[in-house]
Short mmCIF file of C-alpha atoms in Angstrom, two decimals:
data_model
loop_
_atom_site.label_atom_id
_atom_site.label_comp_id
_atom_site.label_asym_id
_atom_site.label_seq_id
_atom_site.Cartn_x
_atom_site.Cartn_y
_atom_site.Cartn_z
CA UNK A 1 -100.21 98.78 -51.55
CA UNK A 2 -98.08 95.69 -50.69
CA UNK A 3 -100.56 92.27 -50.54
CA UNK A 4 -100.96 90.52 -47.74
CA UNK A 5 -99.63 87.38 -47.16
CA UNK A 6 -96.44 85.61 -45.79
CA UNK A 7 -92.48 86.95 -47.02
CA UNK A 8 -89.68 84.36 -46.32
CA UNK A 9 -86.25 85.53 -45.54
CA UNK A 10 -82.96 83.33 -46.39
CA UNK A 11 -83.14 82.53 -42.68
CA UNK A 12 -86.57 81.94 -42.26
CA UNK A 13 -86.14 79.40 -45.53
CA UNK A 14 -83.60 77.48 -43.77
CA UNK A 15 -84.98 77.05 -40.16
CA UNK A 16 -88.03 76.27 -41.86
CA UNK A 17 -86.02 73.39 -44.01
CA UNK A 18 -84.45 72.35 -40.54
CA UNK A 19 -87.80 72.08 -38.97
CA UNK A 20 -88.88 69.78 -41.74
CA UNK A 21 -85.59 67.97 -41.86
CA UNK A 22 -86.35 67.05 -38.05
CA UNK A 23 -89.69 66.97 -37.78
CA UNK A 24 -89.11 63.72 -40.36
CA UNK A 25 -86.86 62.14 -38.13
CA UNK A 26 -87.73 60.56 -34.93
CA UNK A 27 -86.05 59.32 -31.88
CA UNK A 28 -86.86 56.04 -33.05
CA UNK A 29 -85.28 56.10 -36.54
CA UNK A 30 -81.96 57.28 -35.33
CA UNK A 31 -79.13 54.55 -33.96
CA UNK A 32 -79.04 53.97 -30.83
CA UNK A 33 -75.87 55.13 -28.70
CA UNK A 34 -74.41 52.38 -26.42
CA UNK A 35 -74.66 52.84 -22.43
CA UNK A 36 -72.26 54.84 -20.69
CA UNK A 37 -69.28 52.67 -19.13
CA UNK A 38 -69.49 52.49 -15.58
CA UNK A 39 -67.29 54.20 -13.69
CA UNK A 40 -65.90 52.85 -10.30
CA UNK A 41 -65.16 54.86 -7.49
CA UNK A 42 -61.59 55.50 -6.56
CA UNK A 43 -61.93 54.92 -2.71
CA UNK A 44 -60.35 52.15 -2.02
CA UNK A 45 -61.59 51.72 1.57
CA UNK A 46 -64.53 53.83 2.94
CA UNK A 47 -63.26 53.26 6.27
CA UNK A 48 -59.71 55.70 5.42
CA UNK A 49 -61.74 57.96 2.96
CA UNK A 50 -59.10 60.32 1.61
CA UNK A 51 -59.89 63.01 -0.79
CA UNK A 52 -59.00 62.87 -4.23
CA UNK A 53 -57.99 65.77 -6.25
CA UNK A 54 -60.06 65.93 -9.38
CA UNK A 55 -60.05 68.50 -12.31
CA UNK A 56 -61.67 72.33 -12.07
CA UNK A 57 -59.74 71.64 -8.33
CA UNK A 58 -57.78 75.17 -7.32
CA UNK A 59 -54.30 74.02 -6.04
CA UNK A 60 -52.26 75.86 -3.81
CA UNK A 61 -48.81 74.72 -4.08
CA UNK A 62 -46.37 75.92 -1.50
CA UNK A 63 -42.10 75.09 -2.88
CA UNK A 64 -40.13 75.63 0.66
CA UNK A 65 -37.36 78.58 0.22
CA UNK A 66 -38.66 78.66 -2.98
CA UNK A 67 -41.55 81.35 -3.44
CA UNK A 68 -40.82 82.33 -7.30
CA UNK A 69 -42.43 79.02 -8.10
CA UNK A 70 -45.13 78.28 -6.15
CA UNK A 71 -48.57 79.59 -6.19
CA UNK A 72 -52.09 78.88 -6.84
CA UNK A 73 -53.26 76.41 -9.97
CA UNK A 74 -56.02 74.46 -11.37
CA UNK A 75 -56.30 70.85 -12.85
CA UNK A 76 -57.11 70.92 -16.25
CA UNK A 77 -59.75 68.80 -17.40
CA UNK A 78 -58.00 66.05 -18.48
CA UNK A 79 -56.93 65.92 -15.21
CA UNK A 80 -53.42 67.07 -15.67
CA UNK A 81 -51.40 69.92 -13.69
CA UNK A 82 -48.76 72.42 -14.96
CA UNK A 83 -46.65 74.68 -12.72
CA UNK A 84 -44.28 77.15 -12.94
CA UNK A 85 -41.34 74.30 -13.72
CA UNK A 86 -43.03 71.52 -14.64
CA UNK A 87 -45.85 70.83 -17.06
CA UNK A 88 -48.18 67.44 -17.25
CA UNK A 89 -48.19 65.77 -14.21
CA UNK A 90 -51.03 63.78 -13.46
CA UNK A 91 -53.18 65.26 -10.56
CA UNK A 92 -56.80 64.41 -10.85
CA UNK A 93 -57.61 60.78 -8.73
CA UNK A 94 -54.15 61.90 -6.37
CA UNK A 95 -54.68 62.70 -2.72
CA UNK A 96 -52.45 65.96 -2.27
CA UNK A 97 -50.17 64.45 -0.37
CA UNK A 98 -49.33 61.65 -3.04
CA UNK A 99 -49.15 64.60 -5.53
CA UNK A 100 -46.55 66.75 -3.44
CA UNK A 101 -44.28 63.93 -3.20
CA UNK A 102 -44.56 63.85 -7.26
CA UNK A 103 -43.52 67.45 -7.90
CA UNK A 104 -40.97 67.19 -5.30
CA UNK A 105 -39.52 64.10 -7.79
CA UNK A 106 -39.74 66.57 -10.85
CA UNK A 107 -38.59 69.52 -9.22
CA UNK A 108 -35.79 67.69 -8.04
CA UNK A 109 -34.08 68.33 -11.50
CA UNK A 110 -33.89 72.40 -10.66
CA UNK A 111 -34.23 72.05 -6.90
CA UNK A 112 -32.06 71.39 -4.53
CA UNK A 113 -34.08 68.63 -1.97
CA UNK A 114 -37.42 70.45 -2.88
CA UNK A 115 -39.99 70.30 0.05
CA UNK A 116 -43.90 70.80 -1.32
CA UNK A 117 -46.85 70.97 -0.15
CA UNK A 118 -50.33 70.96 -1.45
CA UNK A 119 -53.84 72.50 -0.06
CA UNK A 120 -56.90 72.07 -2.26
CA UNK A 121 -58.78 75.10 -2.23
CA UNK A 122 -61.23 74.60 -4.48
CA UNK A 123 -63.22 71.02 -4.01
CA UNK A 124 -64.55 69.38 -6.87
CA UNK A 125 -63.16 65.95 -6.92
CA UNK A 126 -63.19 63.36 -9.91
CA UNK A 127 -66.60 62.49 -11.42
CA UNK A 128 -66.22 58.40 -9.83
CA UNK A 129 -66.20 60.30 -6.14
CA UNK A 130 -69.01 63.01 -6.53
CA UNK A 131 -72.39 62.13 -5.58
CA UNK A 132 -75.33 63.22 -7.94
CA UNK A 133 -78.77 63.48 -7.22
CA UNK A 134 -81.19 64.19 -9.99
CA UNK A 135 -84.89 64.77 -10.31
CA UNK A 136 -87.68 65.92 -8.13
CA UNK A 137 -84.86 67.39 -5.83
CA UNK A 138 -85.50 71.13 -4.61
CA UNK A 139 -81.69 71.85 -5.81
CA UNK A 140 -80.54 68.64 -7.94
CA UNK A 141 -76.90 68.58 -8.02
CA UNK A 142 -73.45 66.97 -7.79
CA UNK A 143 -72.04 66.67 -4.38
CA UNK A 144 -68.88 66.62 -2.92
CA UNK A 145 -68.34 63.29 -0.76
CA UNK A 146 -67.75 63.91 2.37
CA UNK A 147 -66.36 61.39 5.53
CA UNK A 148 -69.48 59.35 7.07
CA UNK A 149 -72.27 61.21 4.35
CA UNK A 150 -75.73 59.37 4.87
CA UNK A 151 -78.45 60.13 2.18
CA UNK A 152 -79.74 63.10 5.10
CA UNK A 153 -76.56 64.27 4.78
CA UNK A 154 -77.61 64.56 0.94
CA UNK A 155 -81.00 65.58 1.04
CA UNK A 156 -79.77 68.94 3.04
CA UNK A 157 -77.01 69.40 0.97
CA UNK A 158 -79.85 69.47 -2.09
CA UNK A 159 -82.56 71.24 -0.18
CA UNK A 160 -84.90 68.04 0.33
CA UNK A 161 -87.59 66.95 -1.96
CA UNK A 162 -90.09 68.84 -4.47
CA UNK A 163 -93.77 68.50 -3.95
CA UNK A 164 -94.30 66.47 -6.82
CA UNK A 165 -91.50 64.04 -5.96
CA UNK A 166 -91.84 60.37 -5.39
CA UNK A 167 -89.27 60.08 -2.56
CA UNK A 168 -90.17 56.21 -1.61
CA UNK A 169 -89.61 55.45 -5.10
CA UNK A 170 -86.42 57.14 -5.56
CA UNK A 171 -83.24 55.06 -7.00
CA UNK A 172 -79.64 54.85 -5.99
CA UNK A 173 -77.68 53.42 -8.63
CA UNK A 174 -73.96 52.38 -7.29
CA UNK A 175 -70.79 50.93 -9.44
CA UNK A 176 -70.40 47.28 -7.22
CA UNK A 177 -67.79 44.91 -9.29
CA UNK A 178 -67.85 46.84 -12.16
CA UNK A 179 -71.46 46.80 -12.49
CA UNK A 180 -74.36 49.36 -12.05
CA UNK A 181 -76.79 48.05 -9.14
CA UNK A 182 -80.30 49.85 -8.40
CA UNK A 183 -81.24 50.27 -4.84
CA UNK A 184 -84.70 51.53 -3.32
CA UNK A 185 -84.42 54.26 -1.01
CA UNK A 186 -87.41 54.92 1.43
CA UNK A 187 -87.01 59.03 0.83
CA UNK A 188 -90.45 60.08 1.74
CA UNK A 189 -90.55 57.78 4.89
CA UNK A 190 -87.21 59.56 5.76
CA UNK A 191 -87.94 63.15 5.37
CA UNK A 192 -91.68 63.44 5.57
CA UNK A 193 -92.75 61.19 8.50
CA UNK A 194 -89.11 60.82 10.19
CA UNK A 195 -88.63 57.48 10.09
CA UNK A 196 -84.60 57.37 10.93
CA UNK A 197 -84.16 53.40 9.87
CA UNK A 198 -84.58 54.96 6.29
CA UNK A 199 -81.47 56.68 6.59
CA UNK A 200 -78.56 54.91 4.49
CA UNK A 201 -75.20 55.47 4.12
CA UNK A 202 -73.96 57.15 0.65
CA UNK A 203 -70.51 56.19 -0.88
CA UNK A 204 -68.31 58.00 -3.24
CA UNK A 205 -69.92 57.83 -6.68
CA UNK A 206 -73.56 57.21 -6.39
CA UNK A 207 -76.12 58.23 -8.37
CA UNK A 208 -79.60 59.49 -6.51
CA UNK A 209 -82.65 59.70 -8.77
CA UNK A 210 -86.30 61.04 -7.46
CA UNK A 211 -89.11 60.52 -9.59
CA UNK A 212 -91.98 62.46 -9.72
CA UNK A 213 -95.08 61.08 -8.29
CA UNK A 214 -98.06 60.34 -10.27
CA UNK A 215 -101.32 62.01 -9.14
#
């Protein structure tokens, strides 16, 4: 008859050491990392918002006369784009246009006057132009800007707020002069009793966080 009692594996002895190992460290003994460097949008003016290609983006890239090297491709994530003649050229923070007049410059050396043409297929956009909303959201997420967005325009886009959420304590945090500023927003006002002056606009880049509320 085997005795009762408790058998440790090899891998049960070393989560067990890992547990300990941990459980004798805490947040507050370990270094503390520095703050994330703020990151400016790329919009220049808000007023002739453009869209910038960014990387995960699907390209479609269309050579004139020249269908053996053109077809669909996707920025890398450092924000670089290869082709079927050329390799490296810097996409991500380009508007399409900018970046057809590019490969036209490098395909020049195995084209004759090469005419290109670029349609984003797939929109993600650089990380300075998304907008990202975090929290008691019903779908947090990272937007897409798009021309004229207001934070209604947001709050659709993320399904509105939780139950638990805080919305008139909610903080928009926004890169001015290098610098990350905090802003109130008026959420629950907004999108609970209708009150349209609580409607702001949202630029490329912001950062949207709902808190929950505290019963």
């Amino acid at each position: 008859m085997k005795k009762k009692g408790c058998s440790l594996t090899v891998s049960g002895a070393i989560a067990c050491a890992s547990v300990l190992f941990l459980g004798g460290c805490s947040s507050n003994d370990l270094p503390t990392l520095p703050s994330s460097t703020p990151q400016a949008s790329l919009t220049q003016n808000i007023n002739q918002y453009k869209y910038l290609i960014g990387p995960g983006d699907s390209l479609n890239i269309f050579v004139w006369g020249n269908p053996e090297i053109s077809g669909t491709f996707t920025v890398r994530p450092d924000g670089m784009l290869s082709t079927s003649l050329v390799d490296d050229v810097p996409a991500s923070g380009r508007t399409p246009t900018d970046l057809a007049r590019s490969l036209e410059m490098r395909l020049a050396e195995y084209v004759r006057d090469p005419i290109v043409t670029v349609i984003v297929q797939g929109f993600v956009g650089p990380y300075s132009e998304q907008v990202r909303v975090i929290g008691e959201a019903s779908k947090p997420k990272a937007i897409n800007y798009r021309e004229n967005m207001t934070l209604l325009d947001v709050m659709v886009e993320v399904g509105g707020l939780t139950e638990y959420a805080d919305g008139n304590d909610a903080r928009l945090i926004r890169v001015v002069d290098g610098q990350q500023r905090q802003y109130g927003l008026n959420m629950g006002d907004l999108l609970r009793d209708g009150q349209i002056r609580a409607n702001v606009d949202i630029l490329p880049g912001d950062i949207i966080i709902i808190p929950e509320a505290w019963f």
